[in-house]
Amino acid sequence: MSTETPQPPESELPEQMRVRLAKRADMLAAGVEPYPVSVERTHTLREVREAHPDLAVDVATGELVGVAGRVMFLRNTGKLCFATLREGDGTELQAMLSLALVGEDELARWKASVDLGDQVFVHGEVITSRRGELSVMADAWQMASKAVRPLPNTHTELSEEMRVRQRYVDLIVRPQTREMVRRRAQVLRALRDVLHGRDYVEIETPILQLLHGGATARPFVTRANALDQELYLRIALELYLKRAVVGGVERVFEINRVFRNEGIDSTHSPEFTMIEAYQTYATYDDIADVTRAMIQAAACAVFGSTTVHHVDGSVHDLGGEWRSVTLHGVLSDTIGTDVTPDTPIADLREIAVKNDIELKDGLTAGEIVLELFEELVEHTLVAPTFVRDYPVEVRPLTRQHRDDPRLAEAWDLYVFGTELATGYSELVDPVVQRERLTAQSLKAAAGDPEAMQLDDDFIRALEYGMPPTGGMGMGVDRLLMTLTGLGIRDTILFPLVRSE
RNA sequence: GCGCCGUUAGCUCAAUUGGCAGAGCAGUUGACUCUUAAUCAACGGGUUCGGGGUUCAAGUCCCUGACGGCGCACCA
């Protein structure tokens, strides 16, 4: 060891880090920069590969290139060294260093300073080895960035915790993780493309809010020092998008993060990405078509068709029209008993008892129907299914049904047994909306932490007249899960983890 | 929040009834000009998650805390 790095007490570091730090120090002592500002890269590894798709064995092209990548394999033999370089998209290319070409000193310097995981630059001729491997035969090489921490071994699976806590390592080691990053980008782009194609305008609305609303969920609370006031992180996008609709943004959407202070598990993250879209002079039927178009476009963006491939190997077609049922209808079909908005509470409770479902006291008929649906039907809806016409009391932001005032013009979209999206014919009557939110705020005052607050400014906006509007909301992470079959923590690049 | 299971070398894991803490990969040294999970030889590497206890003796048993996984509850 020639130079000390006083920061962390070296004796407490693992042996392999001490060795690598010593190599870094030795390079500095020899006047070699382990972290140069740049290197003379002329080609990406992919470009070299694409320029020479099928060279014969043991061929020299005469083409000189400068390439760089992370060392993923290293085979230092006596007078001929091999390294497999990899760049960000996963493309790999072999570098070879021979005593004859680089000389004794440079070969020794390579062996002494290069470890698995280092970023290196290699200049030389594009050749194929005697075994036919496309390679760059080096005439010069340079460290591009010395890795002082060793990579995990690449022959065993990384632990789940390591993959989430050190996602950068997961990205280096696992192609599936790199693929998810790109798939998420493809999905976001597809969603935007569909909406832009229909003349929607993307806007950004406040994340820090004085009141929480637009959904029933526990919010995160924070504080604005300058205002000396508590603020909430938004739980939904809805109420501000509707303000924009009132103001004349007649087709509007937002894709961004919302925050819910609730359980964390394989399908729930405290922050997740929502898309909400609103279109004036549209109904919940129109917005269902938009939603289907978005999901099918997302599938095509990822898989090239509406046939999706899950990580468990299963294949599912999300193409064509989707099944549409009513809430009461699908519940009736499932349990074999007719349930309608007229079914008395006593009868509904009897169905619950028969099916071993415990119900809280004081529920309305509509709330019981919804509970029965969630317990008995939801998990059976594997193929995409719009479930329509919910009890009006469980959809406080939706207009009453044109044919039955006890129902709301709302649908939920279920795929693979879970809810993926929701859509409404929006409630635009300010008087009815005030009544509904007042009822919600009474529940909040009574201690329900998930109930909506009465947002007077939102009501005031409606009082100026909001056009008839259809709206939808969808969890983007859920969409990724639907397309790939992964858990939510695999669809979010950097999910929340507890401190180590 | 409640319950169950787990945490051992850089990584992935093993360790019988409580009896010397091990393997593969990675690392160090040496050999090798066609390797590609290279091979061969030798060597090094441990606060067994933290704290406390029982015991002649604790990775192993008990208590406690942290973190993780699964189930339940809440929810998208």
Coordinates of C-alpha atoms (C1' of nucleotides) in Angstrom, one line a residue:
Chain A
M1 CA 0.0 0.0 0.0
S2 CA 1.6 3.2 -1.1
T3 CA -1.1 5.9 -0.3
E4 CA -3.4 6.1 2.7
T5 CA -7.1 6.9 2.2
P6 CA -8.0 8.2 5.6
Q7 CA -11.7 8.5 5.2
P8 CA -13.1 5.1 6.4
P9 CA -10.8 3.3 8.8
E10 CA -9.2 0.9 6.4
S11 CA -8.6 -1.9 8.8
E12 CA -12.4 -2.2 9.1
L13 CA -13.0 -2.5 5.4
P14 CA -13.4 -5.9 3.8
E15 CA -10.1 -7.3 2.3
Q16 CA -11.3 -6.9 -1.2
M17 CA -12.0 -3.2 -0.9
R18 CA -8.6 -2.6 0.8
V19 CA -7.0 -4.3 -2.2
R20 CA -8.9 -2.3 -4.7
L21 CA -8.3 1.0 -2.9
A22 CA -4.6 0.1 -2.9
K23 CA -4.7 -0.4 -6.6
R24 CA -6.3 3.0 -7.0
A25 CA -3.6 4.5 -4.8
D26 CA -0.9 2.8 -6.7
M27 CA -2.2 4.2 -10.0
L28 CA -2.2 7.7 -8.5
A29 CA 1.3 7.2 -7.2
A30 CA 2.4 6.1 -10.7
G31 CA 0.9 9.2 -12.2
V32 CA -2.0 7.3 -13.8
E33 CA -5.5 8.8 -13.3
P34 CA -8.0 6.1 -12.1
Y35 CA -10.9 8.5 -12.9
P36 CA -10.0 10.3 -16.1
V37 CA -12.3 13.1 -17.3
S38 CA -12.9 11.1 -20.4
V39 CA -11.5 8.5 -22.8
E40 CA -11.2 8.5 -26.6
R41 CA -14.2 6.3 -27.2
T42 CA -15.0 6.1 -30.9
H43 CA -17.7 3.4 -30.9
T44 CA -20.2 1.9 -28.6
L45 CA -19.9 -1.8 -28.1
R46 CA -23.3 -2.1 -29.8
E47 CA -21.9 -0.2 -32.9
V48 CA -19.0 -2.6 -33.2
R49 CA -21.2 -5.6 -32.9
E50 CA -23.7 -4.3 -35.4
A51 CA -21.0 -3.4 -37.9
H52 CA -19.7 -7.0 -37.8
P53 CA -22.7 -9.3 -37.4
D54 CA -21.1 -12.5 -38.6
L55 CA -17.3 -12.5 -39.1
A56 CA -15.6 -15.8 -39.6
V57 CA -13.3 -17.3 -37.1
D58 CA -9.8 -15.7 -36.6
V59 CA -10.3 -12.7 -38.8
A60 CA -8.6 -9.3 -38.6
T61 CA -10.7 -6.5 -40.0
G62 CA -8.1 -3.7 -40.1
E63 CA -10.7 -1.4 -38.4
L64 CA -9.4 0.5 -35.4
V65 CA -11.8 1.4 -32.6
G66 CA -11.8 2.9 -29.1
V67 CA -14.4 1.2 -26.9
A68 CA -15.3 1.3 -23.2
G69 CA -17.3 -0.8 -20.8
R70 CA -17.5 -2.5 -17.5
V71 CA -15.3 -5.6 -17.0
M72 CA -17.7 -8.5 -16.4
F73 CA -15.3 -11.3 -17.0
L74 CA -11.6 -11.4 -16.7
R75 CA -9.2 -14.1 -17.8
N76 CA -5.6 -13.1 -17.3
T77 CA -3.4 -15.8 -18.8
G78 CA 0.4 -15.5 -19.1
K79 CA 0.8 -13.5 -22.3
L80 CA -2.7 -13.1 -23.6
C81 CA -5.5 -11.6 -21.5
F82 CA -9.2 -11.6 -22.1
A83 CA -11.9 -9.3 -20.7
T84 CA -15.5 -9.1 -21.5
L85 CA -16.7 -5.5 -21.5
R86 CA -20.4 -4.6 -21.0
E87 CA -22.1 -1.3 -21.6
G88 CA -25.3 0.0 -20.2
D89 CA -27.8 -1.7 -22.5
G90 CA -26.2 -5.1 -21.8
T91 CA -24.2 -5.3 -25.0
E92 CA -21.0 -7.2 -24.4
L93 CA -17.8 -7.3 -26.4
Q94 CA -14.5 -9.0 -25.7
A95 CA -11.2 -7.2 -25.3
M96 CA -7.9 -9.0 -25.8
L97 CA -4.5 -7.8 -24.7
S98 CA -1.4 -9.7 -26.0
L99 CA 2.2 -9.3 -24.9
A100 CA 3.2 -9.0 -28.5
L101 CA 1.0 -5.9 -29.1
V102 CA 0.9 -3.9 -25.9
G103 CA 4.3 -4.9 -24.5
E104 CA 5.4 -6.3 -21.2
D105 CA 4.9 -3.1 -19.1
E106 CA 1.3 -2.4 -20.3
L107 CA 0.3 -6.0 -19.9
A108 CA 1.7 -6.1 -16.4
R109 CA -0.1 -2.8 -15.6
W110 CA -3.3 -4.3 -16.8
K111 CA -2.9 -7.4 -14.7
A112 CA -2.0 -5.3 -11.6
S113 CA -4.8 -2.8 -11.8
V114 CA -7.9 -4.2 -13.5
D115 CA -10.6 -5.9 -11.5
L116 CA -14.0 -7.3 -12.2
G117 CA -16.4 -4.3 -12.3
D118 CA -13.9 -1.7 -13.4
Q119 CA -14.8 0.6 -16.4
V120 CA -12.0 0.3 -18.9
F121 CA -11.2 1.8 -22.3
V122 CA -9.5 -0.3 -25.0
H123 CA -8.2 0.9 -28.3
G124 CA -7.3 -1.6 -31.0
E125 CA -8.3 -3.6 -34.1
V126 CA -11.7 -5.3 -34.4
I127 CA -10.9 -9.0 -34.9
T128 CA -12.4 -12.4 -34.1
S129 CA -10.6 -14.8 -31.9
R130 CA -9.6 -18.3 -32.9
R131 CA -12.8 -19.4 -31.1
G132 CA -14.8 -16.9 -33.2
E133 CA -15.5 -14.3 -30.5
L134 CA -15.8 -10.8 -31.8
S135 CA -13.1 -8.9 -30.0
V136 CA -11.0 -5.7 -29.9
M137 CA -7.3 -6.7 -29.9
A138 CA -5.8 -3.9 -27.9
D139 CA -2.9 -1.7 -28.9
A140 CA -3.6 0.5 -25.9
W141 CA -5.8 0.5 -22.8
Q142 CA -6.8 2.9 -20.1
M143 CA -8.7 2.8 -16.8
A144 CA -12.0 4.7 -17.3
S145 CA -13.2 4.3 -13.7
K146 CA -11.8 2.1 -11.0
A147 CA -14.4 0.2 -9.0
V148 CA -13.3 0.0 -5.4
R149 CA -16.2 -2.2 -4.3
P150 CA -16.4 -5.8 -5.7
L151 CA -19.4 -6.9 -7.8
P152 CA -21.5 -9.7 -6.3
N153 CA -20.9 -13.1 -8.0
T154 CA -22.9 -13.3 -11.1
H155 CA -23.7 -17.0 -10.9
T156 CA -26.2 -16.9 -8.1
E157 CA -29.4 -14.9 -7.7
L158 CA -29.0 -11.6 -5.8
S159 CA -31.1 -11.5 -2.6
E160 CA -34.3 -9.6 -2.9
E161 CA -33.1 -7.1 -0.3
M162 CA -29.8 -6.4 -2.1
R163 CA -31.7 -5.9 -5.4
V164 CA -34.0 -3.3 -3.8
R165 CA -31.5 -1.5 -1.5
Q166 CA -28.7 -1.4 -4.1
R167 CA -30.6 -1.1 -7.3
Y168 CA -27.5 0.1 -9.1
V169 CA -26.0 -3.4 -8.5
D170 CA -29.2 -5.0 -9.5
L171 CA -29.0 -3.0 -12.8
I172 CA -25.4 -4.1 -13.4
V173 CA -26.1 -7.7 -12.7
R174 CA -29.7 -8.5 -13.9
P175 CA -30.9 -8.0 -17.5
Q176 CA -34.5 -8.2 -16.3
T177 CA -34.0 -5.1 -14.2
R178 CA -32.5 -3.2 -17.1
E179 CA -35.4 -4.3 -19.2
M180 CA -37.9 -3.0 -16.7
V181 CA -36.4 0.4 -16.7
R182 CA -37.0 0.6 -20.5
R183 CA -40.4 -1.0 -20.3
R184 CA -41.6 1.6 -17.9
A185 CA -40.4 4.3 -20.2
Q186 CA -42.1 2.6 -23.1
V187 CA -45.4 2.4 -21.2
L188 CA -45.3 6.0 -20.1
R189 CA -44.6 7.1 -23.6
A190 CA -47.4 4.9 -25.0
L191 CA -49.9 6.4 -22.5
R192 CA -48.9 9.9 -23.5
D193 CA -48.9 9.1 -27.2
V194 CA -52.5 7.9 -27.0
L195 CA -53.7 10.9 -25.2
H196 CA -51.7 13.4 -27.3
G197 CA -53.2 11.7 -30.3
R198 CA -56.6 12.6 -29.0
D199 CA -55.6 16.2 -28.3
Y200 CA -55.3 15.9 -24.5
V201 CA -53.1 18.4 -22.7
E202 CA -50.7 17.3 -20.0
I203 CA -50.5 19.5 -17.0
E204 CA -48.9 19.4 -13.5
T205 CA -50.9 20.0 -10.4
P206 CA -49.8 20.6 -6.8
I207 CA -48.3 17.8 -4.8
L208 CA -48.3 19.8 -1.6
Q209 CA -51.9 20.5 -0.7
L210 CA -53.8 22.2 2.1
L211 CA -56.6 19.6 1.9
H212 CA -56.5 16.0 0.8
G213 CA -59.2 14.7 -1.5
G214 CA -60.0 12.9 -4.7
A215 CA -59.8 9.5 -3.1
T216 CA -60.3 7.9 0.3
A217 CA -56.8 7.2 1.8
R218 CA -54.6 8.3 4.6
P219 CA -52.3 11.1 3.6
F220 CA -48.7 11.9 4.5
V221 CA -48.5 15.1 6.5
T222 CA -45.7 17.7 6.2
R223 CA -45.2 21.3 7.2
A224 CA -44.5 24.5 5.4
N225 CA -42.4 26.6 7.7
A226 CA -42.9 29.8 5.7
L227 CA -46.7 29.5 6.1
D228 CA -46.5 27.9 9.5
Q229 CA -49.0 25.4 8.3
E230 CA -49.5 21.7 7.9
L231 CA -49.7 20.4 4.3
Y232 CA -50.7 17.1 2.8
L233 CA -48.9 15.2 0.1
R234 CA -51.6 14.5 -2.5
I235 CA -53.4 11.2 -2.5
A236 CA -55.0 11.7 -6.0
L237 CA -54.9 14.1 -9.0
E238 CA -58.6 14.5 -9.4
L239 CA -59.7 17.8 -7.8
Y240 CA -57.1 20.0 -9.5
L241 CA -57.5 18.4 -12.9
K242 CA -61.2 19.1 -12.6
R243 CA -60.5 22.8 -11.8
A244 CA -58.5 22.9 -15.1
V245 CA -61.5 21.4 -16.9
V246 CA -63.8 24.1 -15.4
G247 CA -61.3 26.7 -16.7
G248 CA -61.6 25.3 -20.2
V249 CA -58.8 22.7 -20.6
E250 CA -61.3 20.3 -22.1
R251 CA -59.1 17.3 -22.5
V252 CA -56.5 17.2 -19.8
F253 CA -54.3 14.6 -18.1
E254 CA -51.5 14.2 -15.6
I255 CA -49.0 11.4 -15.0
N256 CA -47.2 11.7 -11.7
R257 CA -46.7 10.6 -8.2
V258 CA -49.3 10.3 -5.5
F259 CA -48.7 9.3 -1.9
R260 CA -50.7 7.2 0.4
N261 CA -49.8 6.5 4.0
E262 CA -50.9 2.9 4.1
G263 CA -49.7 -0.6 4.1
I264 CA -46.6 -1.6 2.1
D265 CA -46.6 -5.0 0.5
S266 CA -46.0 -6.7 -2.9
T267 CA -48.8 -4.7 -4.5
H268 CA -48.7 -1.4 -2.5
S269 CA -46.0 1.3 -2.4
P270 CA -46.4 4.5 -0.3
E271 CA -45.6 6.5 -3.4
F272 CA -46.8 5.4 -6.8
T273 CA -47.5 6.8 -10.2
M274 CA -51.1 7.7 -11.3
I275 CA -52.5 8.7 -14.6
E276 CA -55.7 10.6 -14.6
A277 CA -57.4 11.9 -17.7
Y278 CA -60.6 14.0 -18.2
Q279 CA -62.5 14.7 -21.3
T280 CA -65.5 17.1 -21.6
Y281 CA -68.6 16.0 -23.3
A282 CA -67.6 12.4 -22.7
T283 CA -69.3 9.7 -20.5
Y284 CA -67.9 6.8 -18.6
D285 CA -68.4 4.7 -21.7
D286 CA -66.2 7.1 -23.8
I287 CA -63.5 7.2 -21.2
A288 CA -63.5 3.4 -21.0
D289 CA -62.6 3.3 -24.7
V290 CA -59.8 5.7 -24.1
T291 CA -58.6 3.6 -21.2
R292 CA -58.6 0.4 -23.2
A293 CA -56.7 2.1 -26.0
M294 CA -54.0 3.3 -23.5
I295 CA -53.6 -0.2 -22.0
Q296 CA -53.5 -1.9 -25.4
A297 CA -51.0 0.7 -26.7
A298 CA -48.9 0.1 -23.6
A299 CA -48.9 -3.6 -24.3
C300 CA -47.9 -3.1 -27.9
A301 CA -45.1 -0.7 -26.9
V302 CA -43.6 -3.4 -24.6
F303 CA -44.4 -6.6 -26.5
G304 CA -45.2 -5.5 -30.0
S305 CA -48.7 -6.8 -29.7
T306 CA -51.6 -7.0 -27.2
T307 CA -50.3 -10.4 -26.1
V308 CA -48.4 -9.9 -22.9
H309 CA -45.8 -12.3 -21.4
H310 CA -45.5 -12.6 -17.7
V311 CA -42.3 -13.5 -15.9
D312 CA -43.9 -16.9 -14.8
G313 CA -44.0 -17.8 -18.5
S314 CA -47.8 -17.3 -18.9
V315 CA -49.1 -15.5 -21.9
H316 CA -52.3 -13.4 -22.0
D317 CA -54.1 -11.6 -24.8
L318 CA -55.4 -8.1 -23.8
G319 CA -56.6 -7.4 -27.4
G320 CA -60.1 -6.7 -28.8
E321 CA -63.1 -5.5 -26.9
W322 CA -63.4 -6.2 -23.2
R323 CA -66.2 -7.8 -21.2
S324 CA -68.5 -5.3 -19.5
V325 CA -70.7 -6.3 -16.6
T326 CA -72.7 -4.5 -13.9
L327 CA -71.7 -4.8 -10.3
H328 CA -75.0 -6.3 -9.2
G329 CA -75.1 -8.5 -12.2
V330 CA -71.7 -10.1 -11.8
L331 CA -72.2 -10.5 -8.1
S332 CA -75.6 -12.2 -8.8
D333 CA -74.0 -14.5 -11.4
T334 CA -71.2 -15.5 -9.0
I335 CA -73.3 -16.3 -6.0
G336 CA -76.3 -17.7 -7.9
T337 CA -78.7 -15.4 -6.1
D338 CA -80.3 -12.3 -7.6
V339 CA -78.8 -9.1 -6.0
T340 CA -80.2 -5.7 -7.1
P341 CA -80.2 -2.2 -5.7
D342 CA -83.6 -3.2 -4.2
T343 CA -82.2 -6.1 -2.2
P344 CA -82.8 -5.3 1.5
I345 CA -79.8 -5.1 3.8
A346 CA -81.0 -8.1 5.8
D347 CA -80.8 -10.3 2.8
L348 CA -77.4 -9.0 1.9
R349 CA -76.1 -9.7 5.4
E350 CA -77.5 -13.2 5.1
I351 CA -75.4 -13.7 2.0
A352 CA -72.4 -12.5 3.8
V353 CA -72.9 -14.9 6.7
K354 CA -73.4 -17.8 4.2
N355 CA -70.1 -16.9 2.7
D356 CA -68.1 -16.4 5.9
I357 CA -67.7 -12.7 5.4
E358 CA -67.7 -10.5 8.5
L359 CA -69.3 -7.1 8.0
K360 CA -69.0 -4.0 10.1
D361 CA -72.1 -2.6 11.7
G362 CA -74.1 0.3 10.1
L363 CA -73.1 -0.4 6.5
T364 CA -75.5 0.7 3.7
A365 CA -76.8 -1.8 1.2
G366 CA -74.4 -0.4 -1.4
E367 CA -71.4 -0.7 0.9
I368 CA -72.4 -4.4 1.6
V369 CA -72.8 -5.1 -2.1
L370 CA -69.3 -3.7 -2.7
E371 CA -67.8 -5.7 0.2
L372 CA -69.4 -8.9 -1.2
F373 CA -68.1 -8.1 -4.6
E374 CA -64.5 -7.6 -3.3
E375 CA -64.6 -10.8 -1.3
L376 CA -66.4 -13.1 -3.8
V377 CA -66.0 -11.8 -7.3
E378 CA -62.9 -9.6 -7.6
H379 CA -60.3 -12.3 -7.7
T380 CA -62.2 -14.3 -10.3
L381 CA -62.0 -11.5 -12.9
V382 CA -58.9 -12.5 -14.8
A383 CA -59.6 -11.4 -18.4
P384 CA -60.0 -7.6 -18.6
T385 CA -63.5 -6.7 -17.3
F386 CA -65.2 -3.4 -16.8
V387 CA -67.5 -3.6 -13.7
R388 CA -70.1 -0.9 -13.9
D389 CA -72.7 1.0 -12.0
Y390 CA -71.6 1.2 -8.4
P391 CA -73.8 2.3 -5.4
V392 CA -73.7 6.0 -5.4
E393 CA -72.6 6.3 -1.8
V394 CA -69.3 4.6 -2.5
R395 CA -68.4 7.0 -5.4
P396 CA -68.7 10.5 -3.9
L397 CA -67.2 12.2 -7.0
T398 CA -69.4 10.4 -9.6
R399 CA -72.7 11.6 -11.0
Q400 CA -75.8 9.5 -10.3
H401 CA -76.8 7.0 -13.0
R402 CA -79.1 8.4 -15.7
D403 CA -81.5 5.4 -15.1
D404 CA -81.2 4.8 -11.4
P405 CA -80.3 7.5 -8.9
R406 CA -79.1 4.9 -6.4
L407 CA -76.3 4.0 -8.7
A408 CA -73.3 6.0 -10.0
E409 CA -72.0 6.0 -13.5
A410 CA -68.7 4.5 -12.5
W411 CA -66.7 1.5 -13.7
D412 CA -63.7 -0.2 -12.3
L413 CA -61.5 -2.2 -14.6
Y414 CA -60.3 -5.6 -13.3
V415 CA -57.5 -7.6 -14.8
F416 CA -55.8 -10.7 -13.3
G417 CA -58.1 -10.4 -10.3
T418 CA -57.0 -6.9 -9.2
E419 CA -58.3 -3.4 -9.9
L420 CA -56.3 -1.6 -12.5
A421 CA -58.3 1.5 -13.4
T422 CA -61.4 3.4 -12.6
G423 CA -63.6 5.7 -14.6
Y424 CA -66.6 8.0 -14.1
S425 CA -69.2 10.1 -15.6
E426 CA -68.0 13.0 -13.4
L427 CA -70.3 14.7 -10.9
V428 CA -70.5 18.3 -12.0
D429 CA -73.6 19.5 -10.0
P430 CA -72.0 21.8 -7.3
V431 CA -75.0 21.4 -5.0
V432 CA -74.9 17.6 -5.0
Q433 CA -71.1 17.6 -4.8
R434 CA -71.2 19.8 -1.7
E435 CA -73.7 17.5 -0.1
R436 CA -71.5 14.5 -0.8
L437 CA -68.3 16.1 0.4
T438 CA -70.1 17.4 3.5
A439 CA -71.1 13.9 4.3
Q440 CA -67.5 12.8 3.8
S441 CA -66.1 15.6 6.0
L442 CA -68.5 14.5 8.8
K443 CA -67.0 11.0 8.6
A444 CA -63.6 12.7 8.8
A445 CA -64.6 14.7 11.8
A446 CA -65.9 11.5 13.4
G447 CA -62.4 10.2 13.2
D448 CA -62.2 8.4 9.8
P449 CA -58.7 9.3 8.7
E450 CA -59.4 8.2 5.1
A451 CA -62.5 10.3 4.5
M452 CA -62.3 13.2 2.1
Q453 CA -62.2 16.8 3.4
L454 CA -64.6 19.4 2.2
D455 CA -62.7 21.4 -0.4
D456 CA -64.6 24.7 -0.7
D457 CA -62.4 26.0 -3.4
F458 CA -63.1 22.9 -5.5
I459 CA -66.9 23.4 -5.0
R460 CA -66.5 27.0 -5.9
A461 CA -64.9 25.9 -9.2
L462 CA -67.8 23.6 -9.9
E463 CA -70.2 26.5 -9.2
Y464 CA -68.8 28.3 -12.2
G465 CA -70.1 25.4 -14.3
M466 CA -68.2 22.3 -15.3
P467 CA -69.1 20.7 -18.6
P468 CA -70.3 17.1 -18.7
T469 CA -67.1 15.2 -18.4
G470 CA -65.8 11.6 -18.4
G471 CA -62.7 10.9 -16.3
M472 CA -60.4 8.0 -15.5
G473 CA -57.6 7.1 -13.2
M474 CA -55.1 4.2 -13.4
G475 CA -52.1 3.1 -11.4
V476 CA -49.1 3.1 -13.8
D477 CA -47.2 0.7 -11.6
R478 CA -50.2 -1.6 -11.5
L479 CA -50.2 -1.4 -15.3
L480 CA -46.6 -2.5 -15.4
M481 CA -47.5 -5.3 -13.1
T482 CA -50.4 -6.3 -15.3
L483 CA -48.2 -6.4 -18.4
T484 CA -45.2 -8.2 -16.8
G485 CA -46.6 -10.2 -13.8
L486 CA -43.9 -8.6 -11.5
G487 CA -44.5 -7.2 -8.0
I488 CA -44.7 -3.5 -7.5
R489 CA -41.2 -3.2 -6.0
D490 CA -39.8 -4.6 -9.3
T491 CA -41.7 -2.0 -11.3
I492 CA -40.4 0.9 -9.2
L493 CA -36.8 1.5 -9.8
F494 CA -36.0 2.9 -6.3
P495 CA -38.8 1.8 -4.0
L496 CA -38.8 3.1 -0.4
V497 CA -36.7 1.0 2.0
R498 CA -36.2 1.3 5.7
S499 CA -32.9 2.7 6.8
E500 CA -30.1 0.2 7.1
Chain B
rG1 C1' -50.1 -2.3 13.8
rC2 C1' -50.5 -8.2 15.0
rG3 C1' -48.5 -13.3 13.9
rC4 C1' -44.9 -16.7 11.7
rC5 C1' -40.0 -17.4 9.6
rG6 C1' -35.2 -15.5 8.7
rU7 C1' -30.2 -12.4 9.3
rU8 C1' -23.2 -16.6 9.1
rA9 C1' -16.8 -14.3 4.5
rG10 C1' -17.4 -9.2 -0.9
rC11 C1' -21.9 -12.4 -3.1
rU12 C1' -25.0 -17.0 -2.7
rC13 C1' -25.4 -20.4 1.0
rA14 C1' -23.9 -24.8 4.7
rA15 C1' -22.7 -26.1 9.8
rU16 C1' -25.9 -33.1 13.1
rU17 C1' -27.9 -33.3 20.1
rG18 C1' -25.1 -26.9 22.5
rG19 C1' -18.7 -29.3 21.4
rC20 C1' -12.4 -26.7 16.6
rA21 C1' -17.2 -21.7 11.7
rG22 C1' -17.1 -24.3 6.1
rA23 C1' -18.1 -24.5 0.5
rG24 C1' -18.7 -22.3 -4.5
rC25 C1' -17.8 -17.8 -6.9
rA26 C1' -14.8 -13.3 -5.8
rG27 C1' -9.6 -12.0 -3.6
rU28 C1' -3.9 -12.6 -3.1
rU29 C1' 0.7 -15.3 -5.1
rG30 C1' 2.6 -18.4 -8.9
rA31 C1' 2.0 -21.2 -14.0
rC32 C1' -0.3 -20.8 -18.9
rU33 C1' -0.8 -16.6 -26.3
rC34 C1' -7.4 -18.3 -27.7
rU35 C1' -10.1 -17.9 -22.8
rU36 C1' -15.4 -17.1 -22.4
rA37 C1' -18.9 -19.6 -14.9
rA38 C1' -11.2 -21.0 -18.1
rU39 C1' -7.8 -24.6 -15.7
rC40 C1' -3.9 -26.1 -12.1
rA41 C1' -1.2 -25.1 -7.3
rA42 C1' -0.7 -22.5 -2.7
rC43 C1' -2.5 -18.8 0.5
rG44 C1' -5.5 -15.1 3.0
rG45 C1' -10.4 -13.5 4.4
rG46 C1' -15.5 -13.9 10.1
rU47 C1' -18.0 -8.4 15.7
rU48 C1' -22.1 -15.7 12.9
rC49 C1' -27.3 -8.4 12.7
rG50 C1' -26.8 -5.3 17.7
rG51 C1' -27.4 -5.7 23.2
rG52 C1' -28.2 -8.8 27.5
rG53 C1' -28.6 -13.8 29.8
rU54 C1' -28.2 -19.4 30.7
rU55 C1' -23.9 -22.9 30.3
rC56 C1' -17.5 -25.9 31.4
rA57 C1' -18.9 -24.5 26.3
rA58 C1' -23.7 -20.6 22.2
rG59 C1' -24.0 -19.5 15.0
rU60 C1' -27.2 -23.1 17.7
rC61 C1' -31.0 -22.2 23.9
rC62 C1' -33.7 -17.7 26.5
rC63 C1' -34.9 -12.2 26.7
rU64 C1' -34.6 -7.6 24.0
rG65 C1' -33.9 -4.3 19.8
rA66 C1' -32.9 -3.4 14.4
rC67 C1' -33.6 -5.1 9.5
rG68 C1' -35.9 -8.5 5.8
rG69 C1' -39.6 -12.1 3.8
rC70 C1' -44.5 -14.2 4.2
rG71 C1' -49.6 -14.1 6.2
rC72 C1' -53.6 -10.9 8.5
rA73 C1' -55.6 -5.9 8.8
rC74 C1' -55.9 -1.1 5.7
rC75 C1' -55.6 0.1 0.6
rA76 C1' -54.6 1.1 -5.6

